[in-house]
Amino acid sequence: MVNGGCLCGAVRFRVASELHDPIACHCKQCRQQSGHFFSAVPAPKAAVQFERDEGLRWYRHTDIAERGFCGRCGSTLFWRGDEGPDVMVAMGSLDDTGGLKLSGHYWVDFMGDYYDIDDGLPQHEGVET
Ligand SMILES: [Zn+2]
Ligand SMILES: [Zn+2]
């Protein structure tokens, strides 16, 4: 179990499950919304329990998912698909990442041209593994 929240504290949550295999998404939408690429870890939707959520806002940019953020401080927090069991929890929101290590890069065909990926992790175009 890990705790997390936004920069200002208007969103605080705990993730009541084991976490595995954070990923980095390099798609344009993630880069635009987060400011760079989006590093996040999947967690079962029901395992994310809010202690404070008065800052929590959801923005729907596509018809398949919405993005959670703090409406007060702007912190990027979640990506939640309408389908599927998991919500992606932003690594930067976690108080303690507990030894979790990035496992791969996704949507690298849409990565920015202003950086390189040279950490030796698998790189995927789109979401195929
Ligand atoms: Zn906040
Ligand atoms: Zn993305």
PDB file of C-alpha atoms and ligand atoms in Angstrom:
ATOM      1  CA  MET A   1       0.000   0.000   0.000  1.00  0.00           C
ATOM      2  CA  VAL A   2       1.241   3.468  -0.853  1.00  0.00           C
ATOM      3  CA  ASN A   3      -0.002   6.966  -0.206  1.00  0.00           C
ATOM      4  CA  GLY A   4      -0.038   9.807  -2.655  1.00  0.00           C
ATOM      5  CA  GLY A   5      -1.414  13.182  -3.431  1.00  0.00           C
ATOM      6  CA  CYS A   6      -1.052  16.444  -5.259  1.00  0.00           C
ATOM      7  CA  LEU A   7       1.335  19.295  -4.631  1.00  0.00           C
ATOM      8  CA  CYS A   8      -1.082  21.364  -2.511  1.00  0.00           C
ATOM      9  CA  GLY A   9      -2.726  18.534  -0.562  1.00  0.00           C
ATOM     10  CA  ALA A  10      -6.274  19.082  -1.856  1.00  0.00           C
ATOM     11  CA  VAL A  11      -6.090  15.531  -3.212  1.00  0.00           C
ATOM     12  CA  ARG A  12      -4.812  12.742  -0.960  1.00  0.00           C
ATOM     13  CA  PHE A  13      -5.276   9.056  -1.621  1.00  0.00           C
ATOM     14  CA  ARG A  14      -3.990   5.634  -0.809  1.00  0.00           C
ATOM     15  CA  VAL A  15      -3.542   2.725  -3.157  1.00  0.00           C
ATOM     16  CA  ALA A  16      -4.561  -0.415  -1.309  1.00  0.00           C
ATOM     17  CA  SER A  17      -2.876  -2.958  -3.544  1.00  0.00           C
ATOM     18  CA  GLU A  18       0.501  -4.165  -4.601  1.00  0.00           C
ATOM     19  CA  LEU A  19       1.959  -2.110  -7.416  1.00  0.00           C
ATOM     20  CA  HIS A  20       3.967  -3.458 -10.331  1.00  0.00           C
ATOM     21  CA  ASP A  21       5.699  -2.259 -13.449  1.00  0.00           C
ATOM     22  CA  PRO A  22       5.366   1.472 -13.894  1.00  0.00           C
ATOM     23  CA  ILE A  23       5.477   2.588 -17.525  1.00  0.00           C
ATOM     24  CA  ALA A  24       6.244   5.777 -19.370  1.00  0.00           C
ATOM     25  CA  CYS A  25       3.860   7.023 -22.039  1.00  0.00           C
ATOM     26  CA  HIS A  26       5.300   9.305 -24.686  1.00  0.00           C
ATOM     27  CA  CYS A  27       2.121  10.054 -26.618  1.00  0.00           C
ATOM     28  CA  LYS A  28       1.416  13.668 -27.462  1.00  0.00           C
ATOM     29  CA  GLN A  29      -1.562  13.866 -25.130  1.00  0.00           C
ATOM     30  CA  CYS A  30       0.441  12.658 -22.131  1.00  0.00           C
ATOM     31  CA  ARG A  31       3.316  14.953 -22.951  1.00  0.00           C
ATOM     32  CA  GLN A  32       1.050  17.932 -23.381  1.00  0.00           C
ATOM     33  CA  GLN A  33      -0.940  17.346 -20.226  1.00  0.00           C
ATOM     34  CA  SER A  34       1.947  16.371 -17.944  1.00  0.00           C
ATOM     35  CA  GLY A  35       4.587  18.706 -19.356  1.00  0.00           C
ATOM     36  CA  HIS A  36       6.932  15.889 -20.444  1.00  0.00           C
ATOM     37  CA  PHE A  37       6.232  12.189 -20.690  1.00  0.00           C
ATOM     38  CA  PHE A  38       3.845  10.509 -18.260  1.00  0.00           C
ATOM     39  CA  SER A  39       5.250   7.929 -15.846  1.00  0.00           C
ATOM     40  CA  ALA A  40       2.533   5.981 -14.090  1.00  0.00           C
ATOM     41  CA  VAL A  41       1.753   2.689 -12.424  1.00  0.00           C
ATOM     42  CA  PRO A  42      -1.424   0.667 -12.924  1.00  0.00           C
ATOM     43  CA  ALA A  43      -3.631   0.027  -9.896  1.00  0.00           C
ATOM     44  CA  PRO A  44      -7.078  -1.557  -9.637  1.00  0.00           C
ATOM     45  CA  LYS A  45      -9.661   1.231  -9.808  1.00  0.00           C
ATOM     46  CA  ALA A  46     -11.303   0.125  -6.564  1.00  0.00           C
ATOM     47  CA  ALA A  47      -7.955   0.125  -4.748  1.00  0.00           C
ATOM     48  CA  VAL A  48      -7.526   3.890  -5.083  1.00  0.00           C
ATOM     49  CA  GLN A  49      -9.222   5.344  -2.011  1.00  0.00           C
ATOM     50  CA  PHE A  50      -9.458   9.083  -1.442  1.00  0.00           C
ATOM     51  CA  GLU A  51      -8.795  10.739   1.893  1.00  0.00           C
ATOM     52  CA  ARG A  52      -9.208  14.187   0.355  1.00  0.00           C
ATOM     53  CA  ASP A  53     -10.677  14.814  -3.055  1.00  0.00           C
ATOM     54  CA  GLU A  54     -11.938  18.378  -2.989  1.00  0.00           C
ATOM     55  CA  GLY A  55      -9.283  19.348  -5.521  1.00  0.00           C
ATOM     56  CA  LEU A  56      -9.848  16.381  -7.802  1.00  0.00           C
ATOM     57  CA  ARG A  57     -11.021  17.160 -11.324  1.00  0.00           C
ATOM     58  CA  TRP A  58     -11.405  14.867 -14.304  1.00  0.00           C
ATOM     59  CA  TYR A  59     -10.785  16.054 -17.831  1.00  0.00           C
ATOM     60  CA  ARG A  60     -12.136  14.031 -20.717  1.00  0.00           C
ATOM     61  CA  HIS A  61     -10.095  14.612 -23.853  1.00  0.00           C
ATOM     62  CA  THR A  62     -11.023  11.454 -25.743  1.00  0.00           C
ATOM     63  CA  ASP A  63     -14.085   9.232 -25.708  1.00  0.00           C
ATOM     64  CA  ILE A  64     -12.177   6.351 -24.087  1.00  0.00           C
ATOM     65  CA  ALA A  65     -10.526   7.864 -21.022  1.00  0.00           C
ATOM     66  CA  GLU A  66     -10.255  10.789 -18.664  1.00  0.00           C
ATOM     67  CA  ARG A  67      -7.368  12.406 -16.864  1.00  0.00           C
ATOM     68  CA  GLY A  68      -7.402  13.237 -13.168  1.00  0.00           C
ATOM     69  CA  PHE A  69      -5.625  16.308 -11.850  1.00  0.00           C
ATOM     70  CA  CYS A  70      -5.806  18.801  -9.029  1.00  0.00           C
ATOM     71  CA  GLY A  71      -7.923  21.806  -9.934  1.00  0.00           C
ATOM     72  CA  ARG A  72      -6.170  23.900  -7.329  1.00  0.00           C
ATOM     73  CA  CYS A  73      -2.437  23.238  -7.913  1.00  0.00           C
ATOM     74  CA  GLY A  74      -2.572  21.569 -11.338  1.00  0.00           C
ATOM     75  CA  SER A  75      -0.777  18.351 -10.420  1.00  0.00           C
ATOM     76  CA  THR A  76      -1.109  15.529 -12.926  1.00  0.00           C
ATOM     77  CA  LEU A  77      -2.491  12.535 -11.013  1.00  0.00           C
ATOM     78  CA  PHE A  78      -4.367   9.853 -12.997  1.00  0.00           C
ATOM     79  CA  TRP A  79      -5.264   8.435 -16.361  1.00  0.00           C
ATOM     80  CA  ARG A  80      -8.404   6.315 -16.231  1.00  0.00           C
ATOM     81  CA  GLY A  81      -9.754   4.382 -19.183  1.00  0.00           C
ATOM     82  CA  ASP A  82     -13.486   3.753 -19.325  1.00  0.00           C
ATOM     83  CA  GLU A  83     -12.779   0.088 -20.041  1.00  0.00           C
ATOM     84  CA  GLY A  84     -10.382  -2.084 -18.130  1.00  0.00           C
ATOM     85  CA  PRO A  85      -9.809  -2.724 -14.445  1.00  0.00           C
ATOM     86  CA  ASP A  86      -6.982  -0.299 -13.762  1.00  0.00           C
ATOM     87  CA  VAL A  87      -6.300   3.363 -13.292  1.00  0.00           C
ATOM     88  CA  MET A  88      -2.841   4.711 -14.061  1.00  0.00           C
ATOM     89  CA  VAL A  89      -1.430   6.557 -11.049  1.00  0.00           C
ATOM     90  CA  ALA A  90       1.247   9.165 -11.741  1.00  0.00           C
ATOM     91  CA  MET A  91       4.568   8.164 -10.223  1.00  0.00           C
ATOM     92  CA  GLY A  92       5.262  11.740  -9.166  1.00  0.00           C
ATOM     93  CA  SER A  93       2.148  11.742  -6.972  1.00  0.00           C
ATOM     94  CA  LEU A  94       3.324   8.875  -4.775  1.00  0.00           C
ATOM     95  CA  ASP A  95       4.893   9.647  -1.395  1.00  0.00           C
ATOM     96  CA  ASP A  96       7.113   6.587  -1.584  1.00  0.00           C
ATOM     97  CA  THR A  97       7.695   4.669  -4.782  1.00  0.00           C
ATOM     98  CA  GLY A  98       8.850   1.653  -2.810  1.00  0.00           C
ATOM     99  CA  GLY A  99      11.547   0.441  -5.146  1.00  0.00           C
ATOM    100  CA  LEU A 100       9.291   0.449  -8.194  1.00  0.00           C
ATOM    101  CA  LYS A 101      11.250   0.778 -11.408  1.00  0.00           C
ATOM    102  CA  LEU A 102      10.117   1.837 -14.837  1.00  0.00           C
ATOM    103  CA  SER A 103       9.545  -1.229 -17.015  1.00  0.00           C
ATOM    104  CA  GLY A 104       9.157   0.202 -20.494  1.00  0.00           C
ATOM    105  CA  HIS A 105       8.314   3.060 -22.795  1.00  0.00           C
ATOM    106  CA  TYR A 106       5.103   3.302 -24.826  1.00  0.00           C
ATOM    107  CA  TRP A 107       3.974   5.340 -27.825  1.00  0.00           C
ATOM    108  CA  VAL A 108       7.626   6.088 -28.575  1.00  0.00           C
ATOM    109  CA  ASP A 109       6.638   6.807 -32.177  1.00  0.00           C
ATOM    110  CA  PHE A 110       5.050   9.965 -30.760  1.00  0.00           C
ATOM    111  CA  MET A 111       7.866  10.952 -28.413  1.00  0.00           C
ATOM    112  CA  GLY A 112       9.291  14.451 -28.534  1.00  0.00           C
ATOM    113  CA  ASP A 113      12.352  15.151 -30.652  1.00  0.00           C
ATOM    114  CA  TYR A 114      13.990  17.068 -27.792  1.00  0.00           C
ATOM    115  CA  TYR A 115      15.092  14.055 -25.743  1.00  0.00           C
ATOM    116  CA  ASP A 116      16.490  10.557 -26.100  1.00  0.00           C
ATOM    117  CA  ILE A 117      15.549   7.293 -24.437  1.00  0.00           C
ATOM    118  CA  ASP A 118      18.773   5.517 -23.543  1.00  0.00           C
ATOM    119  CA  ASP A 119      17.951   3.562 -20.401  1.00  0.00           C
ATOM    120  CA  GLY A 120      17.888   0.205 -22.204  1.00  0.00           C
ATOM    121  CA  LEU A 121      14.236  -0.511 -21.371  1.00  0.00           C
ATOM    122  CA  PRO A 122      11.871  -1.952 -23.986  1.00  0.00           C
ATOM    123  CA  GLN A 123      10.367   0.596 -26.331  1.00  0.00           C
ATOM    124  CA  HIS A 124       6.937   0.066 -27.854  1.00  0.00           C
ATOM    125  CA  GLU A 125       5.040   1.857 -30.553  1.00  0.00           C
ATOM    126  CA  GLY A 126       1.491   2.357 -29.306  1.00  0.00           C
ATOM    127  CA  VAL A 127       0.412   0.032 -26.542  1.00  0.00           C
ATOM    128  CA  GLU A 128       1.512  -3.281 -28.078  1.00  0.00           C
ATOM    129  CA  THR A 129       3.892  -5.224 -25.899  1.00  0.00           C
TER     130      THR A 129
HETATM  131 ZN    ZN B   1      -3.391  20.200  -5.408  1.00  0.00          ZN
HETATM  132 ZN    ZN B   2      -0.020   8.692 -23.326  1.00  0.00          ZN
END
